[in-house]
Amino acid sequence: MKILYGVQGTGNGHIARARAMSSAFEKANQSVDFLFSGREPDKYFSMQPFGAYQTRKGLSFSTEKGKISYVKTAISNNVFEFFKEVRELDLSAYDLVINDFEPITAWAAKIQKVPCISISHQNAFRYTVPLKGASWLDKKVVRYFAPANYYIGLHWYHFDQPILPPIVHSVDQQVSQEGFVLVYLPFESLAEVIELLFRFVNQPFVCFHPDAKEVENIDNIQLHPLNHEKFQHCLSRCNGVITNGGFELPSEALNVGKKLLLKPLNGQFEQMSNVATLESLGLASAMDFLDPSIVRDWLEQEQSEKLSYPNVSEALVEWVLSEKWDDQQSLSSSLWRQVDIPTYNLP
């Protein structure tokens, strides 16, 4: 089977899932071509697992000071260029397109009638799961942004729906607690993040941020530019994680038993819903802004329980290659039977 895998490149979580899927396909001796869109080509990092991947401009959201900027989003996206990229993508060599909320490959597959399987956290919102702040437009974007023939949703709990547990790119690292807190708030101003962390002079922080240019020690903060391998090393050894309300990093943190403090990206219903879900499950704390009082309380909390997820990527690859794409319930049920969620956290 010849497969093209389209990945939304605006968020590192989509790329992290693609890393796990790439490894699983390689283990199954199935070659896959990758296409990424949504960020500038020179802004991708640690992309070695994807070989000779392709990039396109695509569509993306722009943020400013921890909020979605609809003005910047409208200016940065060129609809005519997007449709040109869709028309010019030739899928005649492919038997299947797999898609993680990437619109160019999705629409090209629809137009050229190539089977398309969509695998993403966004697909979970097609089902009855917790929602917060979702507008009419948000729901339409989830449904039509990246169309497919088959939809696989991923979430932290099944909510009695045929969705799957998270795809966690597990790295063979020794898990420990070395006293520092890992901070990844890419949508917040670096200056404001540093100002917040300076308030806790006796607490060491390791902070990764896209505006950091080099490794730098500033009082109680060790600042790092984005690097996947170094980040995974710190994640396995930290005492907790402060981050935005994405899906993949909280999944990885829960999988290694790290407590979470989440600050959702304002105006992004997916992040707001994610944070509300983890709060309701008792798996994370939250703050609506960079609130030092909440950080102080959270620092005093004990570690959360470890949530061990099964190898979803390998199960998905086996399901994809079996071509029994109409049967999603069996796949979902078999995977959730392997997840031990504390009963007092269940909705």
CSV table of N, CA, C and O in Angstrom, one decimal, residues 79-198:
chain,number,residue,atom,x,y,z
A,79,VAL,N,-6.5,32.3,1.0
A,79,VAL,CA,-7.4,31.2,0.5
A,79,VAL,C,-7.2,30.8,-0.9
A,79,VAL,O,-7.2,29.6,-1.2
A,80,PHE,N,-6.8,31.7,-1.8
A,80,PHE,CA,-6.6,31.4,-3.2
A,80,PHE,C,-5.3,30.5,-3.3
A,80,PHE,O,-5.3,29.6,-4.1
A,81,GLU,N,-4.3,30.9,-2.5
A,81,GLU,CA,-3.1,30.0,-2.5
A,81,GLU,C,-3.4,28.6,-1.9
A,81,GLU,O,-2.8,27.6,-2.4
A,82,PHE,N,-4.2,28.6,-0.9
A,82,PHE,CA,-4.6,27.3,-0.4
A,82,PHE,C,-5.2,26.4,-1.4
A,82,PHE,O,-4.8,25.2,-1.6
A,83,PHE,N,-6.2,26.9,-2.2
A,83,PHE,CA,-6.9,26.1,-3.2
A,83,PHE,C,-5.9,25.7,-4.3
A,83,PHE,O,-6.0,24.7,-4.9
A,84,LYS,N,-5.0,26.6,-4.6
A,84,LYS,CA,-3.9,26.3,-5.6
A,84,LYS,C,-3.1,25.1,-5.1
A,84,LYS,O,-2.8,24.2,-5.9
A,85,GLU,N,-2.7,25.1,-3.8
A,85,GLU,CA,-2.0,24.0,-3.3
A,85,GLU,C,-2.8,22.7,-3.3
A,85,GLU,O,-2.2,21.6,-3.6
A,86,VAL,N,-4.1,22.7,-3.1
A,86,VAL,CA,-4.9,21.6,-3.1
A,86,VAL,C,-5.0,21.0,-4.6
A,86,VAL,O,-4.8,19.8,-4.8
A,87,ARG,N,-5.2,21.9,-5.5
A,87,ARG,CA,-5.3,21.5,-6.9
A,87,ARG,C,-4.0,20.9,-7.4
A,87,ARG,O,-4.0,19.9,-8.2
A,88,GLU,N,-2.8,21.4,-7.0
A,88,GLU,CA,-1.5,20.9,-7.5
A,88,GLU,C,-1.0,19.7,-6.8
A,88,GLU,O,0.0,19.1,-7.3
A,89,LEU,N,-1.7,19.2,-5.7
A,89,LEU,CA,-1.2,18.0,-5.1
A,89,LEU,C,-1.7,16.8,-5.8
A,89,LEU,O,-2.9,16.5,-5.8
A,90,ASP,N,-0.8,16.1,-6.5
A,90,ASP,CA,-1.2,14.9,-7.3
A,90,ASP,C,-1.1,13.7,-6.4
A,90,ASP,O,-0.1,13.3,-5.9
A,91,LEU,N,-2.3,13.0,-6.2
A,91,LEU,CA,-2.3,11.8,-5.3
A,91,LEU,C,-2.5,10.5,-6.2
A,91,LEU,O,-2.7,9.5,-5.6
A,92,SER,N,-2.2,10.6,-7.4
A,92,SER,CA,-2.4,9.4,-8.3
A,92,SER,C,-1.5,8.2,-7.9
A,92,SER,O,-1.8,7.1,-8.2
A,93,ALA,N,-0.4,8.5,-7.2
A,93,ALA,CA,0.5,7.4,-6.8
A,93,ALA,C,0.1,6.8,-5.5
A,93,ALA,O,0.8,5.8,-5.1
A,94,TYR,N,-0.9,7.3,-4.9
A,94,TYR,CA,-1.2,6.8,-3.5
A,94,TYR,C,-2.5,6.0,-3.5
A,94,TYR,O,-3.5,6.3,-4.2
A,95,ASP,N,-2.5,5.0,-2.6
A,95,ASP,CA,-3.7,4.2,-2.4
A,95,ASP,C,-4.6,4.7,-1.2
A,95,ASP,O,-5.8,4.4,-1.1
A,96,LEU,N,-3.9,5.5,-0.3
A,96,LEU,CA,-4.6,5.9,0.9
A,96,LEU,C,-3.9,7.2,1.4
A,96,LEU,O,-2.7,7.4,1.3
A,97,VAL,N,-4.8,8.1,1.9
A,97,VAL,CA,-4.3,9.3,2.6
A,97,VAL,C,-4.7,9.1,4.1
A,97,VAL,O,-5.8,8.9,4.4
A,98,ILE,N,-3.7,9.3,5.0
A,98,ILE,CA,-4.0,9.4,6.4
A,98,ILE,C,-3.8,10.9,6.8
A,98,ILE,O,-2.9,11.6,6.3
A,99,ASN,N,-4.6,11.4,7.7
A,99,ASN,CA,-4.7,12.8,7.9
A,99,ASN,C,-4.8,13.2,9.3
A,99,ASN,O,-5.6,12.6,10.0
A,100,ASP,N,-4.0,14.1,9.8
A,100,ASP,CA,-4.1,14.6,11.2
A,100,ASP,C,-4.5,16.1,11.1
A,100,ASP,O,-3.6,17.0,11.2
A,101,PHE,N,-5.7,16.4,10.8
A,101,PHE,CA,-6.3,17.7,10.7
A,101,PHE,C,-5.5,18.6,9.8
A,101,PHE,O,-5.3,19.8,10.0
A,102,GLU,N,-5.0,18.1,8.7
A,102,GLU,CA,-4.2,18.8,7.6
A,102,GLU,C,-5.1,19.0,6.4
A,102,GLU,O,-5.5,18.0,5.8
A,103,PRO,N,-5.5,20.2,6.1
A,103,PRO,CA,-6.5,20.4,5.1
A,103,PRO,C,-6.1,20.2,3.6
A,103,PRO,O,-7.0,19.8,2.8
A,104,ILE,N,-4.9,20.4,3.2
A,104,ILE,CA,-4.5,20.2,1.8
A,104,ILE,C,-4.6,18.8,1.4
A,104,ILE,O,-5.3,18.5,0.4
A,105,THR,N,-4.0,17.8,2.1
A,105,THR,CA,-4.2,16.4,1.7
A,105,THR,C,-5.6,16.0,1.8
A,105,THR,O,-6.1,15.1,1.0
A,106,ALA,N,-6.3,16.5,2.8
A,106,ALA,CA,-7.7,16.0,3.0
A,106,ALA,C,-8.6,16.4,1.9
A,106,ALA,O,-9.3,15.6,1.3
A,107,TRP,N,-8.5,17.7,1.4
A,107,TRP,CA,-9.3,18.2,0.3
A,107,TRP,C,-8.9,17.6,-1.0
A,107,TRP,O,-9.7,17.3,-1.9
A,108,ALA,N,-7.6,17.4,-1.2
A,108,ALA,CA,-7.1,16.8,-2.4
A,108,ALA,C,-7.6,15.3,-2.5
A,108,ALA,O,-8.0,14.9,-3.6
A,109,ALA,N,-7.6,14.6,-1.4
A,109,ALA,CA,-8.1,13.2,-1.4
A,109,ALA,C,-9.6,13.2,-1.7
A,109,ALA,O,-10.1,12.3,-2.5
A,110,LYS,N,-10.4,14.2,-1.2
A,110,LYS,CA,-11.8,14.2,-1.4
A,110,LYS,C,-12.1,14.5,-2.9
A,110,LYS,O,-12.9,13.8,-3.5
A,111,ILE,N,-11.3,15.4,-3.5
A,111,ILE,CA,-11.5,15.8,-4.9
A,111,ILE,C,-11.1,14.7,-5.8
A,111,ILE,O,-11.8,14.3,-6.8
A,112,GLN,N,-10.0,14.0,-5.5
A,112,GLN,CA,-9.4,13.0,-6.4
A,112,GLN,C,-9.9,11.6,-6.0
A,112,GLN,O,-9.5,10.6,-6.6
A,113,LYS,N,-10.9,11.5,-5.0
A,113,LYS,CA,-11.5,10.3,-4.6
A,113,LYS,C,-10.5,9.2,-4.2
A,113,LYS,O,-10.6,8.0,-4.6
A,114,VAL,N,-9.5,9.6,-3.4
A,114,VAL,CA,-8.6,8.7,-2.8
A,114,VAL,C,-9.1,8.5,-1.3
A,114,VAL,O,-9.4,9.4,-0.6
A,115,PRO,N,-9.2,7.2,-0.9
A,115,PRO,CA,-9.7,7.0,0.5
A,115,PRO,C,-8.8,7.7,1.5
A,115,PRO,O,-7.6,7.8,1.4
A,116,CYS,N,-9.5,8.3,2.5
A,116,CYS,CA,-8.8,9.1,3.5
A,116,CYS,C,-9.3,8.8,4.9
A,116,CYS,O,-10.5,8.7,5.2
A,117,ILE,N,-8.3,8.5,5.8
A,117,ILE,CA,-8.6,8.2,7.2
A,117,ILE,C,-8.1,9.4,8.0
A,117,ILE,O,-6.9,9.7,7.9
A,118,SER,N,-8.9,10.0,8.8
A,118,SER,CA,-8.6,11.1,9.6
A,118,SER,C,-8.3,10.6,11.0
A,118,SER,O,-9.2,10.0,11.6
A,119,ILE,N,-7.1,10.9,11.6
A,119,ILE,CA,-6.8,10.5,12.9
A,119,ILE,C,-6.4,11.7,13.7
A,119,ILE,O,-5.3,12.3,13.4
A,120,SER,N,-7.2,12.2,14.6
A,120,SER,CA,-6.8,13.4,15.3
A,120,SER,C,-7.6,13.6,16.6
A,120,SER,O,-8.7,12.9,16.8
A,121,HIS,N,-7.2,14.4,17.5
A,121,HIS,CA,-7.9,14.7,18.7
A,121,HIS,C,-9.2,15.5,18.3
A,121,HIS,O,-10.2,15.4,19.0
A,122,GLN,N,-9.1,16.4,17.3
A,122,GLN,CA,-10.2,17.2,16.9
A,122,GLN,C,-11.4,16.3,16.5
A,122,GLN,O,-12.6,16.7,16.8
A,123,ASN,N,-11.2,15.1,16.0
A,123,ASN,CA,-12.3,14.2,15.7
A,123,ASN,C,-13.1,13.8,16.9
A,123,ASN,O,-14.3,13.4,16.7
A,124,ALA,N,-12.5,13.8,18.1
A,124,ALA,CA,-13.3,13.4,19.3
A,124,ALA,C,-14.5,14.4,19.5
A,124,ALA,O,-15.5,13.9,20.0
A,125,PHE,N,-14.3,15.6,19.0
A,125,PHE,CA,-15.4,16.6,19.2
A,125,PHE,C,-16.5,16.4,18.2
A,125,PHE,O,-17.5,17.1,18.2
A,126,ARG,N,-16.4,15.4,17.3
A,126,ARG,CA,-17.6,15.0,16.5
A,126,ARG,C,-18.6,14.1,17.3
A,126,ARG,O,-19.7,13.9,16.8
A,127,TYR,N,-18.1,13.7,18.5
A,127,TYR,CA,-19.0,12.9,19.3
A,127,TYR,C,-19.4,13.7,20.6
A,127,TYR,O,-19.1,14.8,20.7
A,128,THR,N,-20.2,13.0,21.4
A,128,THR,CA,-20.7,13.6,22.6
A,128,THR,C,-19.6,13.6,23.7
A,128,THR,O,-19.5,12.6,24.4
A,129,VAL,N,-18.8,14.6,23.7
A,129,VAL,CA,-17.7,14.7,24.7
A,129,VAL,C,-17.8,16.1,25.3
A,129,VAL,O,-18.5,17.0,24.8
A,130,PRO,N,-17.1,16.4,26.4
A,130,PRO,CA,-17.2,17.7,27.1
A,130,PRO,C,-16.7,18.9,26.1
A,130,PRO,O,-15.7,18.7,25.5
A,131,LEU,N,-17.5,19.9,26.0
A,131,LEU,CA,-17.2,21.1,25.2
A,131,LEU,C,-17.3,22.3,26.0
A,131,LEU,O,-18.2,22.4,26.9
A,132,LYS,N,-16.4,23.2,25.8
A,132,LYS,CA,-16.4,24.5,26.5
A,132,LYS,C,-16.0,25.6,25.5
A,132,LYS,O,-15.0,25.6,24.9
A,133,GLY,N,-16.9,26.6,25.3
A,133,GLY,CA,-16.6,27.8,24.5
A,133,GLY,C,-16.6,27.5,23.0
A,133,GLY,O,-16.1,28.3,22.2
A,134,ALA,N,-17.3,26.4,22.6
A,134,ALA,CA,-17.4,26.1,21.2
A,134,ALA,C,-18.5,26.9,20.5
A,134,ALA,O,-19.7,26.7,20.8
A,135,SER,N,-18.1,27.8,19.5
A,135,SER,CA,-19.1,28.5,18.8
A,135,SER,C,-19.6,27.7,17.6
A,135,SER,O,-19.1,26.6,17.3
A,136,TRP,N,-20.6,28.3,16.9
A,136,TRP,CA,-21.1,27.6,15.7
A,136,TRP,C,-20.0,27.4,14.7
A,136,TRP,O,-19.9,26.4,14.1
A,137,LEU,N,-19.2,28.5,14.6
A,137,LEU,CA,-18.1,28.4,13.6
A,137,LEU,C,-17.1,27.3,14.0
A,137,LEU,O,-16.6,26.6,13.1
A,138,ASP,N,-16.8,27.2,15.3
A,138,ASP,CA,-15.8,26.2,15.8
A,138,ASP,C,-16.3,24.8,15.4
A,138,ASP,O,-15.5,24.0,14.9
A,139,LYS,N,-17.6,24.6,15.6
A,139,LYS,CA,-18.1,23.2,15.2
A,139,LYS,C,-18.1,23.0,13.7
A,139,LYS,O,-17.8,21.8,13.3
A,140,LYS,N,-18.3,24.0,12.9
A,140,LYS,CA,-18.2,23.8,11.5
A,140,LYS,C,-16.7,23.6,11.1
A,140,LYS,O,-16.5,22.8,10.1
A,141,VAL,N,-15.8,24.2,11.7
A,141,VAL,CA,-14.4,24.0,11.4
A,141,VAL,C,-14.0,22.6,11.7
A,141,VAL,O,-13.3,21.9,10.9
A,142,VAL,N,-14.4,22.0,12.8
A,142,VAL,CA,-14.1,20.6,13.2
A,142,VAL,C,-14.7,19.7,12.1
A,142,VAL,O,-14.0,18.7,11.7
A,143,ARG,N,-15.9,20.0,11.6
A,143,ARG,CA,-16.5,19.1,10.7
A,143,ARG,C,-16.0,19.2,9.3
A,143,ARG,O,-16.0,18.2,8.6
A,144,TYR,N,-15.6,20.4,8.8
A,144,TYR,CA,-15.3,20.6,7.4
A,144,TYR,C,-13.9,21.0,7.1
A,144,TYR,O,-13.5,21.0,5.9
A,145,PHE,N,-13.1,21.3,8.1
A,145,PHE,CA,-11.7,21.8,7.8
A,145,PHE,C,-10.9,20.8,7.1
A,145,PHE,O,-10.1,21.1,6.2
A,146,ALA,N,-11.0,19.5,7.5
A,146,ALA,CA,-10.2,18.4,6.9
A,146,ALA,C,-11.1,17.2,6.7
A,146,ALA,O,-11.1,16.3,7.5
A,147,PRO,N,-11.8,17.2,5.6
A,147,PRO,CA,-12.8,16.1,5.4
A,147,PRO,C,-12.1,14.7,5.1
A,147,PRO,O,-11.0,14.7,4.7
A,148,ALA,N,-12.8,13.7,5.5
A,148,ALA,CA,-12.3,12.3,5.3
A,148,ALA,C,-13.4,11.3,5.1
A,148,ALA,O,-14.6,11.7,5.2
A,149,ASN,N,-13.1,10.1,4.7
A,149,ASN,CA,-14.1,9.0,4.6
A,149,ASN,C,-14.3,8.3,6.0
A,149,ASN,O,-15.4,7.8,6.3
A,150,TYR,N,-13.2,8.3,6.8
A,150,TYR,CA,-13.3,7.6,8.1
A,150,TYR,C,-12.6,8.5,9.1
A,150,TYR,O,-11.6,9.1,8.9
A,151,TYR,N,-13.2,8.6,10.3
A,151,TYR,CA,-12.7,9.5,11.4
A,151,TYR,C,-12.4,8.7,12.6
A,151,TYR,O,-13.3,8.0,13.2
A,152,ILE,N,-11.2,8.9,13.1
A,152,ILE,CA,-10.7,8.3,14.4
A,152,ILE,C,-10.5,9.5,15.3
A,152,ILE,O,-9.6,10.3,15.1
A,153,GLY,N,-11.2,9.5,16.4
A,153,GLY,CA,-11.0,10.5,17.4
A,153,GLY,C,-10.1,10.0,18.6
A,153,GLY,O,-10.2,8.8,18.9
A,154,LEU,N,-9.4,10.9,19.2
A,154,LEU,CA,-8.5,10.5,20.4
A,154,LEU,C,-8.9,11.4,21.6
A,154,LEU,O,-9.1,12.6,21.4
A,155,HIS,N,-9.0,10.8,22.8
A,155,HIS,CA,-9.3,11.6,23.9
A,155,HIS,C,-8.8,10.8,25.2
A,155,HIS,O,-8.4,9.7,25.1
A,156,TRP,N,-8.8,11.5,26.3
A,156,TRP,CA,-8.3,10.9,27.6
A,156,TRP,C,-9.3,9.9,28.2
A,156,TRP,O,-9.0,9.2,29.1
A,157,TYR,N,-10.6,10.0,27.7
A,157,TYR,CA,-11.6,9.0,28.2
A,157,TYR,C,-12.5,8.8,27.1
A,157,TYR,O,-12.7,9.7,26.2
A,158,HIS,N,-13.2,7.6,27.0
A,158,HIS,CA,-14.0,7.3,25.9
A,158,HIS,C,-15.4,7.9,25.9
A,158,HIS,O,-16.0,8.1,24.8
A,159,PHE,N,-15.9,8.3,27.1
A,159,PHE,CA,-17.2,8.9,27.2
A,159,PHE,C,-18.3,8.1,26.5
A,159,PHE,O,-19.3,8.6,25.9
A,160,ASP,N,-18.1,6.8,26.5
A,160,ASP,CA,-19.1,5.8,25.8
A,160,ASP,C,-19.2,6.1,24.3
A,160,ASP,O,-20.3,5.9,23.7
A,161,GLN,N,-18.1,6.5,23.7
A,161,GLN,CA,-18.1,6.8,22.3
A,161,GLN,C,-17.0,5.9,21.7
A,161,GLN,O,-16.0,5.6,22.4
A,162,PRO,N,-17.0,5.7,20.3
A,162,PRO,CA,-16.0,4.8,19.7
A,162,PRO,C,-14.7,5.6,19.4
A,162,PRO,O,-14.2,5.7,18.3
A,163,ILE,N,-14.2,6.3,20.4
A,163,ILE,CA,-12.9,7.0,20.2
A,163,ILE,C,-11.8,6.3,20.9
A,163,ILE,O,-12.0,5.3,21.7
A,164,LEU,N,-10.5,6.6,20.7
A,164,LEU,CA,-9.4,5.9,21.1
A,164,LEU,C,-8.6,6.7,22.2
A,164,LEU,O,-8.7,7.9,22.3
A,165,PRO,N,-7.8,6.0,23.0
A,165,PRO,CA,-6.9,6.7,23.9
A,165,PRO,C,-5.9,7.5,23.2
A,165,PRO,O,-5.7,7.3,22.0
A,166,PRO,N,-5.2,8.3,23.9
A,166,PRO,CA,-4.1,9.2,23.2
A,166,PRO,C,-3.0,8.3,22.6
A,166,PRO,O,-2.7,7.2,23.0
A,167,ILE,N,-2.5,8.8,21.5
A,167,ILE,CA,-1.3,8.3,20.9
A,167,ILE,C,-0.1,9.0,21.6
A,167,ILE,O,0.1,10.2,21.5
A,168,VAL,N,0.6,8.2,22.4
A,168,VAL,CA,1.8,8.7,23.2
A,168,VAL,C,3.0,8.2,22.5
A,168,VAL,O,3.3,7.0,22.4
A,169,HIS,N,3.9,9.2,22.1
A,169,HIS,CA,5.2,8.8,21.6
A,169,HIS,C,6.1,8.5,22.8
A,169,HIS,O,6.8,9.4,23.3
A,170,SER,N,6.1,7.3,23.2
A,170,SER,CA,6.9,6.9,24.4
A,170,SER,C,8.4,6.9,24.0
A,170,SER,O,8.8,6.3,23.0
A,171,VAL,N,9.2,7.5,24.9
A,171,VAL,CA,10.7,7.5,24.7
A,171,VAL,C,11.3,6.7,25.8
A,171,VAL,O,10.9,6.8,27.0
A,172,ASP,N,12.3,5.9,25.5
A,172,ASP,CA,12.9,5.1,26.5
A,172,ASP,C,13.8,5.9,27.4
A,172,ASP,O,15.0,6.0,27.2
A,173,GLN,N,13.2,6.5,28.4
A,173,GLN,CA,13.9,7.4,29.3
A,173,GLN,C,13.6,6.9,30.7
A,173,GLN,O,12.5,6.5,31.0
A,174,GLN,N,14.5,7.1,31.6
A,174,GLN,CA,14.3,6.8,33.0
A,174,GLN,C,13.5,7.9,33.6
A,174,GLN,O,13.8,9.1,33.5
A,175,VAL,N,12.4,7.5,34.3
A,175,VAL,CA,11.5,8.5,34.9
A,175,VAL,C,11.9,8.7,36.3
A,175,VAL,O,12.1,7.8,37.1
A,176,SER,N,12.1,10.0,36.7
A,176,SER,CA,12.5,10.4,38.0
A,176,SER,C,11.9,11.8,38.3
A,176,SER,O,11.2,12.4,37.5
A,177,GLN,N,12.1,12.3,39.5
A,177,GLN,CA,11.7,13.6,40.0
A,177,GLN,C,12.9,14.3,40.5
A,177,GLN,O,13.4,14.0,41.6
A,178,GLU,N,13.4,15.3,39.7
A,178,GLU,CA,14.6,16.0,40.1
A,178,GLU,C,14.4,17.4,40.6
A,178,GLU,O,15.3,18.2,40.7
A,179,GLY,N,13.2,17.7,41.0
A,179,GLY,CA,12.9,19.0,41.7
A,179,GLY,C,12.5,20.1,40.8
A,179,GLY,O,11.9,21.1,41.3
A,180,PHE,N,12.9,20.1,39.5
A,180,PHE,CA,12.5,21.3,38.7
A,180,PHE,C,11.2,21.1,38.0
A,180,PHE,O,10.7,20.0,37.9
A,181,VAL,N,10.6,22.2,37.6
A,181,VAL,CA,9.3,22.2,36.9
A,181,VAL,C,9.5,22.5,35.5
A,181,VAL,O,10.2,23.5,35.2
A,182,LEU,N,8.9,21.7,34.6
A,182,LEU,CA,9.0,22.0,33.1
A,182,LEU,C,7.9,22.9,32.7
A,182,LEU,O,6.7,22.7,33.0
A,183,VAL,N,8.3,24.0,32.0
A,183,VAL,CA,7.4,25.0,31.5
A,183,VAL,C,7.4,25.1,30.0
A,183,VAL,O,8.5,25.3,29.4
A,184,TYR,N,6.2,24.9,29.4
A,184,TYR,CA,6.1,25.1,27.9
A,184,TYR,C,4.8,25.8,27.7
A,184,TYR,O,3.7,25.3,27.6
A,185,LEU,N,5.0,27.2,27.5
A,185,LEU,CA,3.8,28.0,27.2
A,185,LEU,C,4.1,28.8,25.9
A,185,LEU,O,4.4,30.0,25.9
A,186,PRO,N,4.1,28.2,24.8
A,186,PRO,CA,4.5,28.8,23.5
A,186,PRO,C,3.7,29.9,23.0
A,186,PRO,O,4.1,30.8,22.2
A,187,PHE,N,2.4,30.0,23.5
A,187,PHE,CA,1.5,31.0,23.0
A,187,PHE,C,1.6,32.3,23.9
A,187,PHE,O,0.9,33.3,23.6
A,188,GLU,N,2.3,32.2,25.0
A,188,GLU,CA,2.4,33.3,25.9
A,188,GLU,C,3.7,34.1,25.6
A,188,GLU,O,4.6,33.5,25.1
A,189,SER,N,3.7,35.4,25.9
A,189,SER,CA,4.9,36.2,25.8
A,189,SER,C,6.0,35.6,26.7
A,189,SER,O,5.8,35.3,27.9
A,190,LEU,N,7.2,35.4,26.1
A,190,LEU,CA,8.3,34.9,26.9
A,190,LEU,C,8.6,35.8,28.1
A,190,LEU,O,8.9,35.4,29.2
A,191,ALA,N,8.5,37.1,27.9
A,191,ALA,CA,8.8,38.1,29.0
A,191,ALA,C,7.8,37.9,30.1
A,191,ALA,O,8.2,37.9,31.3
A,192,GLU,N,6.5,37.6,29.8
A,192,GLU,CA,5.5,37.5,30.9
A,192,GLU,C,5.7,36.1,31.6
A,192,GLU,O,5.5,36.0,32.8
A,193,VAL,N,6.1,35.1,30.8
A,193,VAL,CA,6.4,33.8,31.5
A,193,VAL,C,7.5,33.9,32.5
A,193,VAL,O,7.5,33.4,33.6
A,194,ILE,N,8.6,34.6,32.0
A,194,ILE,CA,9.8,34.8,32.9
A,194,ILE,C,9.4,35.6,34.1
A,194,ILE,O,9.8,35.3,35.3
A,195,GLU,N,8.6,36.6,33.9
A,195,GLU,CA,8.2,37.5,35.1
A,195,GLU,C,7.4,36.6,36.1
A,195,GLU,O,7.6,36.8,37.3
A,196,LEU,N,6.5,35.7,35.6
A,196,LEU,CA,5.8,34.8,36.5
A,196,LEU,C,6.7,33.9,37.3
A,196,LEU,O,6.6,33.8,38.5
A,197,LEU,N,7.7,33.3,36.6
A,197,LEU,CA,8.5,32.3,37.2
A,197,LEU,C,9.5,32.9,38.2
A,197,LEU,O,9.9,32.3,39.2
A,198,PHE,N,9.9,34.2,38.0
A,198,PHE,CA,10.8,34.9,38.9
A,198,PHE,C,10.2,35.0,40.3
A,198,PHE,O,10.9,35.2,41.3
